[in-house]
Short mmCIF file of C-alpha atoms in Angstrom, two decimals:
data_model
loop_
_atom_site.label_atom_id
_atom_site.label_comp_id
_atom_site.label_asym_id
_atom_site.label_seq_id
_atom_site.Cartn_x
_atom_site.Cartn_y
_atom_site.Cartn_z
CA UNK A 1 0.75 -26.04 -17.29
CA UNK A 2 -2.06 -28.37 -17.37
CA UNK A 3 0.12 -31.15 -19.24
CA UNK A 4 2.70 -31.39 -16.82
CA UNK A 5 3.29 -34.51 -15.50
CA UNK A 6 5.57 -36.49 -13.46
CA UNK A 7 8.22 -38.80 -15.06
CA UNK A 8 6.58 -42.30 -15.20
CA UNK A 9 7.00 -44.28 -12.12
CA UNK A 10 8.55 -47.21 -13.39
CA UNK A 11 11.24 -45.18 -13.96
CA UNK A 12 11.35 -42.47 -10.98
CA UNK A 13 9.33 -44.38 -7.89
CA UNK A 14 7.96 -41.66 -5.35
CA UNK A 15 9.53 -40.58 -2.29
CA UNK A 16 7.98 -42.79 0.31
CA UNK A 17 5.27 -40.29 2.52
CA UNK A 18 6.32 -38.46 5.39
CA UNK A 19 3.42 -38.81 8.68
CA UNK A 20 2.36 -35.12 8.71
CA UNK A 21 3.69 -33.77 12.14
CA UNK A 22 1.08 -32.74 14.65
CA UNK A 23 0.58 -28.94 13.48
CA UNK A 24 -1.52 -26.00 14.96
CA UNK A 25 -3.93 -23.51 13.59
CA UNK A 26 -1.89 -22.25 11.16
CA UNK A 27 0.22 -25.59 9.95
CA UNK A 28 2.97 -24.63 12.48
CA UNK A 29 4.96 -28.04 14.07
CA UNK A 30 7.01 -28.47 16.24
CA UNK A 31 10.58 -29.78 15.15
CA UNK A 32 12.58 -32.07 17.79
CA UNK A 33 16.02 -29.94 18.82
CA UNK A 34 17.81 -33.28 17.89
CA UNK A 35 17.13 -32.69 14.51
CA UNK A 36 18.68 -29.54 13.99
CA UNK A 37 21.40 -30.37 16.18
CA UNK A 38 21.92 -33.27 13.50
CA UNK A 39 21.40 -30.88 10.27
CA UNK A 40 24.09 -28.61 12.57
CA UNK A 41 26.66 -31.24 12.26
CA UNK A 42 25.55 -32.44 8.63
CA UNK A 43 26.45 -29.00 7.62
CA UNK A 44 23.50 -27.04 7.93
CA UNK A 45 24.44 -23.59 9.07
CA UNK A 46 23.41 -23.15 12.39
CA UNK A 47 22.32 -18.98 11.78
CA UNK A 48 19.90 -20.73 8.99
CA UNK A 49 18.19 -22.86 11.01
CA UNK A 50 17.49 -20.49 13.54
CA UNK A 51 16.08 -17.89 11.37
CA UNK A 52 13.86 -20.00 10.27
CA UNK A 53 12.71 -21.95 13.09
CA UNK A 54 12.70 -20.53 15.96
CA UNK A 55 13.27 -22.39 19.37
CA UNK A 56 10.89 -22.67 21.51
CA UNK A 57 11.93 -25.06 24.36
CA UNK A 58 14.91 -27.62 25.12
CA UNK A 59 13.16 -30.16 23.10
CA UNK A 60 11.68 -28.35 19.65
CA UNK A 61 11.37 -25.16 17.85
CA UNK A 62 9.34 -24.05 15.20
CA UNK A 63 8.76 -24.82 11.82
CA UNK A 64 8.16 -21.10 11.23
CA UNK A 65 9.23 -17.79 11.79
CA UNK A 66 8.67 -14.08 10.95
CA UNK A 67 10.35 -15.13 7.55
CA UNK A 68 7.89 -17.23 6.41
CA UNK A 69 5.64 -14.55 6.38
CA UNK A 70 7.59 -11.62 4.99
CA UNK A 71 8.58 -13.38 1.61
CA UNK A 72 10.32 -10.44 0.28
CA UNK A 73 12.88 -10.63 2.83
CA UNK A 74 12.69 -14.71 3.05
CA UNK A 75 13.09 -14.60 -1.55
CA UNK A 76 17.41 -13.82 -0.70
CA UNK A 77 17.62 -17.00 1.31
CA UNK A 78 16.02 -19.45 -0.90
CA UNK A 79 19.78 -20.79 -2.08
CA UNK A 80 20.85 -21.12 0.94
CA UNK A 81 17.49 -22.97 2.10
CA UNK A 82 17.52 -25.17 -0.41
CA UNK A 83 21.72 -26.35 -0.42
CA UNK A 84 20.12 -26.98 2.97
CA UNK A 85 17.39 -29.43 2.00
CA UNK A 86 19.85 -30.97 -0.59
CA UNK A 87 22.77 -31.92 2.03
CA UNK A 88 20.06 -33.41 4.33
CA UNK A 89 19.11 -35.37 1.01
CA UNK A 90 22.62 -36.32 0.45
CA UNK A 91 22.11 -38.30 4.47
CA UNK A 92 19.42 -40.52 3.68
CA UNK A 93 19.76 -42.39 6.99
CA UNK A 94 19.44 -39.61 9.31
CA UNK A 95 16.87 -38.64 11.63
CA UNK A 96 15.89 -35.17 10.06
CA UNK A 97 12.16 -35.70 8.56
CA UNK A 98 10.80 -33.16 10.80
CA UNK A 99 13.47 -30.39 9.79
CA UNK A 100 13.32 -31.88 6.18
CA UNK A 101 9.72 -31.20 5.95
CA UNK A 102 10.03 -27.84 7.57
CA UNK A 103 12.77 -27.08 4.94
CA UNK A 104 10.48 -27.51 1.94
CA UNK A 105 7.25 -26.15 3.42
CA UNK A 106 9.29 -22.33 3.57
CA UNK A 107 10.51 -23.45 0.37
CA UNK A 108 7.38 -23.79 -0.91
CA UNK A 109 5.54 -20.91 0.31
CA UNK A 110 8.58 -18.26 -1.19
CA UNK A 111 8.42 -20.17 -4.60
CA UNK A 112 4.25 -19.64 -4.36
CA UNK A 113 4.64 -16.13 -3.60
CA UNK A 114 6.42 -15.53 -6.78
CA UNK A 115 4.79 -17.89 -9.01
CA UNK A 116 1.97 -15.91 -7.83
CA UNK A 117 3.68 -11.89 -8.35
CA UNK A 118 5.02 -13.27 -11.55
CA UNK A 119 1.50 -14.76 -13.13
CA UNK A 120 -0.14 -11.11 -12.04
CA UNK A 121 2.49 -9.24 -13.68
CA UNK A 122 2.22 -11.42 -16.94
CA UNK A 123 -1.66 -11.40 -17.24
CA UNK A 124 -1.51 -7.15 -16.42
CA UNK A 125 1.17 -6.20 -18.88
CA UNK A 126 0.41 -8.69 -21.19
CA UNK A 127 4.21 -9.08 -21.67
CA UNK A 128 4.49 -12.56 -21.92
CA UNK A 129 7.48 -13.23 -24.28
CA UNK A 130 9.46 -16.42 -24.95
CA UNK A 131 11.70 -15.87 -21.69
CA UNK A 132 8.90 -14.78 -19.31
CA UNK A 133 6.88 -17.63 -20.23
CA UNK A 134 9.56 -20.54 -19.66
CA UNK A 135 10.28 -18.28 -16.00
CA UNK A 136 6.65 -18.71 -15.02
CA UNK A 137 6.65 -22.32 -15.98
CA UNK A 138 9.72 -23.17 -14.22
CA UNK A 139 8.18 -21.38 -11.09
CA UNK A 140 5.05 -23.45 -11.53
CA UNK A 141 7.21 -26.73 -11.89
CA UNK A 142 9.04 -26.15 -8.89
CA UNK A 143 6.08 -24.87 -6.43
CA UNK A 144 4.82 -28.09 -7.79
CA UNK A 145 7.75 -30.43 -7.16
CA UNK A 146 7.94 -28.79 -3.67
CA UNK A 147 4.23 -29.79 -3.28
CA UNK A 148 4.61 -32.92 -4.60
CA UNK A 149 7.33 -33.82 -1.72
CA UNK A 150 5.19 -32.83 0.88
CA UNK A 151 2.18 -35.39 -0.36
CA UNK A 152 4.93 -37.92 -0.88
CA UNK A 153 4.40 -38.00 -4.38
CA UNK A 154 7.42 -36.52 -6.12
CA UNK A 155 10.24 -38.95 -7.68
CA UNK A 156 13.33 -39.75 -5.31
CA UNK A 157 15.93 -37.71 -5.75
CA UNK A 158 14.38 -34.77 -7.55
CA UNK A 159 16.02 -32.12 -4.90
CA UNK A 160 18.75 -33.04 -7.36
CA UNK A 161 17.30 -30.97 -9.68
CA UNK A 162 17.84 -26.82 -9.73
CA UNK A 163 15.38 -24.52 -7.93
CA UNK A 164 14.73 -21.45 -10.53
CA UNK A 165 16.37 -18.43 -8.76
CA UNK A 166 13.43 -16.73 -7.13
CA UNK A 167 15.78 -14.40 -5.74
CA UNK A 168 15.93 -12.48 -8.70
CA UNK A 169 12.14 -11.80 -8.28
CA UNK A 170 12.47 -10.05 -4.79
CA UNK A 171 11.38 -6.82 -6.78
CA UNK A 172 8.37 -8.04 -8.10
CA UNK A 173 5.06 -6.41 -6.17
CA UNK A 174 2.62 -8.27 -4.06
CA UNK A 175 5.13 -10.67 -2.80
CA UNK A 176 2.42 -11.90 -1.06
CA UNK A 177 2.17 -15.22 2.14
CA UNK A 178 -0.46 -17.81 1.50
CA UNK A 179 -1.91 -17.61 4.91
CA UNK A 180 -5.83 -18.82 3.92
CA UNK A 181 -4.67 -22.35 2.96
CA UNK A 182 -1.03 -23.65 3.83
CA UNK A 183 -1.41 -25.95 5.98
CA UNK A 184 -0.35 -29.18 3.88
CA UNK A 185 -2.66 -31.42 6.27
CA UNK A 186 -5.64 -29.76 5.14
CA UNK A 187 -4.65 -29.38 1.68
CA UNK A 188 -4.25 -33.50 1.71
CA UNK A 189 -7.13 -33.85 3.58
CA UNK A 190 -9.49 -32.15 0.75
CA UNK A 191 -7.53 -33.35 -1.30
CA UNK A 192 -8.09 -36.92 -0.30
CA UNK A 193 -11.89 -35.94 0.03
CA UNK A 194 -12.38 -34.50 -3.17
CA UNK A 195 -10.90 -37.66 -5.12
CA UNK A 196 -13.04 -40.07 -3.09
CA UNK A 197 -16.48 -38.29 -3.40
CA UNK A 198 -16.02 -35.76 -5.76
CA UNK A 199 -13.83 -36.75 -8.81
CA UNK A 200 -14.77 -40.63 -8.67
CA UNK A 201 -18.32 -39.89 -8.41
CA UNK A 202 -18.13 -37.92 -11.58
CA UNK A 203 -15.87 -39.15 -14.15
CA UNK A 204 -16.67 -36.59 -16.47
CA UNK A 205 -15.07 -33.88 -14.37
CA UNK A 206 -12.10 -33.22 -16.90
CA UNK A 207 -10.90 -29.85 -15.50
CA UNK A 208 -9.97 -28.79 -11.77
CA UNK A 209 -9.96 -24.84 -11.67
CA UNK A 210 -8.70 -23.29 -8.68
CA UNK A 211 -9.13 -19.15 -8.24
CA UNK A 212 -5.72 -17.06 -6.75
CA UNK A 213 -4.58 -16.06 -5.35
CA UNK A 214 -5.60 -17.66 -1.93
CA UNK A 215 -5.70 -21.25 -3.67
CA UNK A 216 -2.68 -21.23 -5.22
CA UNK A 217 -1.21 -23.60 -2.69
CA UNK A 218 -4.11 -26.16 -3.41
CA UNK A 219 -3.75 -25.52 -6.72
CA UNK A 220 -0.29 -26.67 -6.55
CA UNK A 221 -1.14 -29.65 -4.46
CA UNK A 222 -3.73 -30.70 -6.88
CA UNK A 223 -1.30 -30.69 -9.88
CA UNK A 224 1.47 -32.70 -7.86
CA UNK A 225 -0.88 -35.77 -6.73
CA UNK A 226 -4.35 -35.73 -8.96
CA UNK A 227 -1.90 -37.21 -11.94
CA UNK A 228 -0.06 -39.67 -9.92
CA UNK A 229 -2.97 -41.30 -7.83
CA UNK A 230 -5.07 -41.44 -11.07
CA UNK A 231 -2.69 -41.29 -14.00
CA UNK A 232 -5.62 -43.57 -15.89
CA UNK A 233 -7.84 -40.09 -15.84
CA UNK A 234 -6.68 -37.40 -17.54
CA UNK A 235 -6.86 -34.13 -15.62
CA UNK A 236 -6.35 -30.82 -16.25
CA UNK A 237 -5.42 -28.43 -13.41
CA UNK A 238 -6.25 -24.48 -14.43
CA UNK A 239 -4.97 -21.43 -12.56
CA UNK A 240 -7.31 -18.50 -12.72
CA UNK A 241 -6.60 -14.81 -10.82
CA UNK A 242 -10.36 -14.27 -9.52
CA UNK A 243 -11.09 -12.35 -6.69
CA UNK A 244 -13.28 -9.71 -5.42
CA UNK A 245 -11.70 -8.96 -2.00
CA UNK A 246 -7.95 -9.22 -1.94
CA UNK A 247 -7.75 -8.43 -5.96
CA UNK A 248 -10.73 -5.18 -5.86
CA UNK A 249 -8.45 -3.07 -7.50
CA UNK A 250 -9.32 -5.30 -10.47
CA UNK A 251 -12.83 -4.81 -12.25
CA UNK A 252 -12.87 -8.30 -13.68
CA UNK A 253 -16.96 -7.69 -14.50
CA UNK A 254 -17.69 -6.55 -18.23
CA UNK A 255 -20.67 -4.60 -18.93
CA UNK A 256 -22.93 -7.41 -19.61
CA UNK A 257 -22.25 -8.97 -16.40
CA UNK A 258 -20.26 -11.50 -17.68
CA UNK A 259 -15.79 -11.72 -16.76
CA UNK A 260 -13.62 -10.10 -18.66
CA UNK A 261 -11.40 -13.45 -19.32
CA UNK A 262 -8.36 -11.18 -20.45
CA UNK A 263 -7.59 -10.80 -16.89
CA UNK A 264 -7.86 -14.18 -15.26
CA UNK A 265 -4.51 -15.52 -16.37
CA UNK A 266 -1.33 -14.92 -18.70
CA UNK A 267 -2.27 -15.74 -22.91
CA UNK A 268 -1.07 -19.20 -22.90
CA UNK A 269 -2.94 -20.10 -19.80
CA UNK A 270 -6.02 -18.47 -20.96
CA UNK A 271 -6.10 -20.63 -24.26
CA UNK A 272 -5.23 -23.83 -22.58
CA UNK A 273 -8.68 -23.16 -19.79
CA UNK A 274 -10.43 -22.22 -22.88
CA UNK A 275 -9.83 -25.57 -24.65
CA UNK A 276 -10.06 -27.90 -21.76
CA UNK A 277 -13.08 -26.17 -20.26
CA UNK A 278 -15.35 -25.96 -23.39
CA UNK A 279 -17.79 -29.01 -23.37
CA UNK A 280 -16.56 -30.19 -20.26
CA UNK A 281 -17.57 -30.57 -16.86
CA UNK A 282 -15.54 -28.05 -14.46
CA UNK A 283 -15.28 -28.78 -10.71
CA UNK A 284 -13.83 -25.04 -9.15
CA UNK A 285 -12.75 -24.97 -5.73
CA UNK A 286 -12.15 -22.05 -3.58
CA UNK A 287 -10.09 -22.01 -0.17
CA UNK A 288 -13.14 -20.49 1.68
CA UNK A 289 -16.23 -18.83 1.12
CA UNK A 290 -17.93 -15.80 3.04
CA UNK A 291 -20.25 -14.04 0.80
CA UNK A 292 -19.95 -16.45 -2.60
CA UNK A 293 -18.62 -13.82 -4.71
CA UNK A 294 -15.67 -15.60 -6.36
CA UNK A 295 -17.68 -18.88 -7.11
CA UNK A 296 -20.26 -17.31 -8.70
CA UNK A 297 -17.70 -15.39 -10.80
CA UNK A 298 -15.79 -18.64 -11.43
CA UNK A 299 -19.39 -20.39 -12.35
CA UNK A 300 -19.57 -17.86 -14.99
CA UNK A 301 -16.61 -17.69 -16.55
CA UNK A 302 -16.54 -21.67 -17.22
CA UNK A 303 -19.91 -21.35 -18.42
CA UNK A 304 -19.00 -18.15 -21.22
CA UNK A 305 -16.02 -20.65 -22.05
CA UNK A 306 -18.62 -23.60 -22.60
CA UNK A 307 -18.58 -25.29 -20.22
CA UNK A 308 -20.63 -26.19 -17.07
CA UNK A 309 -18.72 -25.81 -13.43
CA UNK A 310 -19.27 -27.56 -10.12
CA UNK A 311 -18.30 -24.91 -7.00
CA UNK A 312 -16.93 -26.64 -4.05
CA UNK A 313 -15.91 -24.21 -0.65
CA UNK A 314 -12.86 -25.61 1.54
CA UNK A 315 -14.00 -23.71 4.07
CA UNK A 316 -16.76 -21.67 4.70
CA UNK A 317 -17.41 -18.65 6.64
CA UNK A 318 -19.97 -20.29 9.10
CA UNK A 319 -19.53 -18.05 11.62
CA UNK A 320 -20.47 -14.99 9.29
CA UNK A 321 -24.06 -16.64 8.81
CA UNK A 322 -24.42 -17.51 12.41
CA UNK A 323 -24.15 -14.20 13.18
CA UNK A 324 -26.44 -12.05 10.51
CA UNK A 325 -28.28 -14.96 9.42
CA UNK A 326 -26.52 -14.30 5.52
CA UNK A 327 -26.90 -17.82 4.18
CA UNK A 328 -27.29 -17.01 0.24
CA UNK A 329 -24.47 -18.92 -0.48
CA UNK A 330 -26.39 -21.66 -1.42
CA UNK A 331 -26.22 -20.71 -5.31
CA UNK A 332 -22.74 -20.09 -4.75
CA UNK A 333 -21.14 -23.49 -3.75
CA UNK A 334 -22.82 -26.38 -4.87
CA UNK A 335 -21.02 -28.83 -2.67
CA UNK A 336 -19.88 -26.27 0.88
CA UNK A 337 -17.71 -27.68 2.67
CA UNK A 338 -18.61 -27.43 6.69
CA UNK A 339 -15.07 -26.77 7.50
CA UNK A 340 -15.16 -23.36 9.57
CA UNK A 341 -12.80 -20.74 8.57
CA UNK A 342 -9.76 -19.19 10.48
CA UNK A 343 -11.51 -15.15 11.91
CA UNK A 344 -8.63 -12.97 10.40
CA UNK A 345 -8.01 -10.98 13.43
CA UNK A 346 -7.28 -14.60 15.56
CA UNK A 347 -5.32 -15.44 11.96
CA UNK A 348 -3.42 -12.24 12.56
CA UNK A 349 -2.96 -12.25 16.37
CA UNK A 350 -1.03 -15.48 15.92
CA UNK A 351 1.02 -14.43 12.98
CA UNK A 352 2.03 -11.29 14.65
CA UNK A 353 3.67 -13.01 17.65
CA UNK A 354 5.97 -15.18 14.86
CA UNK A 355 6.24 -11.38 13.10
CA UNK A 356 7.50 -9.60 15.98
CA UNK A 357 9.37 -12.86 16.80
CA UNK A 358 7.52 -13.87 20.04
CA UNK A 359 7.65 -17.65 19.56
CA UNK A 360 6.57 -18.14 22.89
CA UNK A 361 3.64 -15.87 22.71
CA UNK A 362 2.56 -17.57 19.70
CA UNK A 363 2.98 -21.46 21.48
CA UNK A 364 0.82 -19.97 24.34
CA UNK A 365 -1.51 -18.05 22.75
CA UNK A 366 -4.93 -19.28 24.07
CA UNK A 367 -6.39 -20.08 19.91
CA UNK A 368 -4.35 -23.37 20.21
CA UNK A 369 -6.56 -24.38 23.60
CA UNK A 370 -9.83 -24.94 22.15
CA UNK A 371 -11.65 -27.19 23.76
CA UNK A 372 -13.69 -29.40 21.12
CA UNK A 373 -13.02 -30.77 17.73
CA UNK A 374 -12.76 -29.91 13.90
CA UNK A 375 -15.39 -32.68 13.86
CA UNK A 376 -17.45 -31.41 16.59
CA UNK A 377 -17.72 -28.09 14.55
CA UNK A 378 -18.59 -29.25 11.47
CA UNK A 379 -21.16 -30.92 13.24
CA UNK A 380 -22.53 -27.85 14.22
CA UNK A 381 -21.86 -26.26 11.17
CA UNK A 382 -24.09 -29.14 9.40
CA UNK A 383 -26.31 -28.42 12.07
CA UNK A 384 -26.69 -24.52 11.23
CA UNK A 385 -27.26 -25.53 7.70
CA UNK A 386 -30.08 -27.50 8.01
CA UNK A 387 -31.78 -25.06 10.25
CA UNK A 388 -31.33 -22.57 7.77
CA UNK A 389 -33.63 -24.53 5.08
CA UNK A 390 -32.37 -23.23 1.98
CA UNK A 391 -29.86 -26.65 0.31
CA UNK A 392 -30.44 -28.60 -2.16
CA UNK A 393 -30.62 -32.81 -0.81
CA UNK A 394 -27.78 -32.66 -3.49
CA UNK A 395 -25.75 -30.59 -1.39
CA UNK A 396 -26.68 -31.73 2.31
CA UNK A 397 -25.92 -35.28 1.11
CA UNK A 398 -21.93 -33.61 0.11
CA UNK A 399 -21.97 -32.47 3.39
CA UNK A 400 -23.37 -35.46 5.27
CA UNK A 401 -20.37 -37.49 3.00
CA UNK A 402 -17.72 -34.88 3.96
CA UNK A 403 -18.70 -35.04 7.55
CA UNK A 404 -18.11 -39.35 7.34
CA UNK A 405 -15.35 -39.01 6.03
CA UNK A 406 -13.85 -36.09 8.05
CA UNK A 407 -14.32 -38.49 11.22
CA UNK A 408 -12.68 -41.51 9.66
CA UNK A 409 -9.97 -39.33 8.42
CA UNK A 410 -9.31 -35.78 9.66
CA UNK A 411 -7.10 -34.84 12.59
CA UNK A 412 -6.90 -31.25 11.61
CA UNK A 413 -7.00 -29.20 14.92
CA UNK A 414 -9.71 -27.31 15.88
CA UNK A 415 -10.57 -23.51 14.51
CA UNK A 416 -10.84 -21.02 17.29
CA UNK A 417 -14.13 -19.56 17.54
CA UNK A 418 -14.90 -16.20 16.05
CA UNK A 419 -14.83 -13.28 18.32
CA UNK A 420 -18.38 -12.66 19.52
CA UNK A 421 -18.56 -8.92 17.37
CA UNK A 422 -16.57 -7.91 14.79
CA UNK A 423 -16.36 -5.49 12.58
CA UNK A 424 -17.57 -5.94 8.38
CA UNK A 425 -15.16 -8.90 6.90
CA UNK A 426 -11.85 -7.70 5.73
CA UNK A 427 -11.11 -9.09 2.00
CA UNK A 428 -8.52 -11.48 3.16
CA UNK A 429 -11.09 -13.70 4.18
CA UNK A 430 -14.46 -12.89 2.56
CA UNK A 431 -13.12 -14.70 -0.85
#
């Protein structure tokens, strides 16, 4: 998977970028009522669109609904979802972006959830025959042309092309919803971050290694724009399954303390991180960070495959250290990014009103009301840091330059604060 690239642009120019609409906490937008009223008479059944986005007022609905985050029951619809997305496709000139966009995000977050039961079934059962390894790498292709659409980076007209049916996977277990990092405005964002004071800085970062299962998403991101917007660098994207919290049923540790590599990824994938890593310099980056576990896993598998590894944190569980005073992270992630991270039980309170389908609960619900800025908190959260006195100037000068740039350009919304007590972290978010 790390070869794959997009046709050359000469011959396939990019879809020009859609503005990302103004989302909430969770990467929710609103989509005008006139556009679905439009995909309505374009022939977009009208029992399709609302299932899947749910109205809210006279003027919009939602770009998500208690589908998006029940995959297993979402996995049947993907057809009809995307003979959706292909007859707005076939109406260039009309006013449907919005709906468009909403169209492929669902898309893309069913295709992830397989790509992501199918690579854990593969690297477990160690089945991975001729047929089972062209299914995974047509699931990886398309969660990666769907990604590449939403960054504006995918050839015109490649909606043309068939989706692989994911509803034959609807079986598969831990059919799981990317909740930690979804929301395709942050994903850009670091993104955008990461290739301006990250990559550039180092040209001999060869390898970007991203850990699942909670960054598959950016993982999928990275492979659809890192080749186009530098096509003159050539960069590998790896896929490893790492985790200590949401995968604990896995003992990934050998007796030595080092990672048993076997169960990071499917054969193929394996060899391919194995040759691209050894020698080279590794930048790893993990959707958010509580306690460090993953990254310093991650930091030691690159290096028992030869190579040396740079840990970066998307977000970071500030609010964790704020209130134990925990800060030995600092071995962990070598450049920690001062985004805070989404409490699970706010996470959850909001994804149970679109589960129970309570849209208007969820546009009410007091988490999108906070009254500062994602700016303003990573202030503080730069602020905390230097208080606690244990960074390298290597990595309070990444977080000065992520801060900069965040203000000049970041509109994410604000994260909600943590509640004042809470009980131990739960795994989802203590990656």
């Amino acid at each position: 998977m790390n070869d794959w690239r997009w046709p050359a642009a000469a011959e396939h120019p990019v879809t020009a970028p859609v503005p990302v609409p103004r989302h909430d906490v969770l990467g929710v937008f609103h989509i005008p009522v006139r556009e679905t009223a439009t995909a309505v008479r374009l022939g977009v059944p009208q029992r399709l669109l609302d299932r899947f986005f749910p109205t809210v007022s006279e003027e919009s609905a939602l770009s998500r609904s208690a589908d998006y985050y029940d995959p297993r029951r979402a996995v049947q619809a993907v057809p009809e979802l995307y003979r959706a997305l292909r007859t707005l496709d076939g109406a260039p000139d009309a006013p449907v972006a919005v709906l468009r966009r909403g169209l492929v995000e669902n898309l893309h977050n069913i295709c992830a959830a397989v790509t992501f039961a199918m690579w854990e079934v593969l690297t477990e059962r160690e089945i991975v025959r001729g047929d089972h390894e062209k299914t995974l790498e047509s699931l990886l292709e398309a969660g990666t042309r769907l990604s590449a659409d939403l960054a504006g980076t995918a050839p015109r007209g490649w909606s043309e092309e068939p989706m692989p049916d994911v509803a034959a996977f609807s079986g598969l277990p831990a059919l799981r919803v990317f909740r930690e990092l979804d929301n395709q405005a942050k994903l850009h964002d670091e993104l955008g971050f990461l290739l301006a004071h990250v990559m550039d800085q180092h040209p001999d970062i060869t390898s970007v290694v991203v850990p699942l299962y909670g960054s598959l998403s950016l993982g999928l991101a990275a492979r659809a724009v890192l080749p186009v917007t530098r096509p003159r660098r050539d960069l590998s994207v790896h896929l490893i399954r790492l985790g200590f919290h949401d995968l604990s049923r896995v003992d990934y540790r050998r007796t030595d303390g080092g990672i048993r590599v076997d169960l990071v990824g499917p054969p193929e994938h394996r060899e391919r991180l194995a040759q691209d890593v050894c020698g080279a310099h590794v930048l790893v980056v993990d959707d958010n960070v509580g306690y460090g576990t993953t990254l310093r896993a991650a930091k030691t598998l690159i290096g028992q495959l030869g190579g040396r590894a740079t840990t970066r944190s998307v977000e970071t569980a500030w609010h964790l250290y704020r209130r134990d005073g925990r800060h030995d992270v600092a071995d962990a992630a070598d450049l920690p990014g001062l985004r805070p991270n989404l409490h699970h039980r706010i996470q959850d309170r909001l994804i149970g009103h679109l589960l129970r389908g309570d849209a208007t609960a969820y546009v009410n619900d007091p988490a999108h009301a906070v009254r500062s800025s994602l700016h303003l908190q990573m202030r503080a959260s730069y602020d905390m840091a230097l208080g606690l006195g244990s960074w390298t100037p290597r990595q309070l000068q990444s977080m000065r330059a992520e801060l900069a740039y965040a203000t000049l350009n970041w509109s994410e919304p604000p994260v909600p604060p943590a509640p004042a007590a809470t009980p131990p972290m739960t795994g989802r978010t203590a990656a």
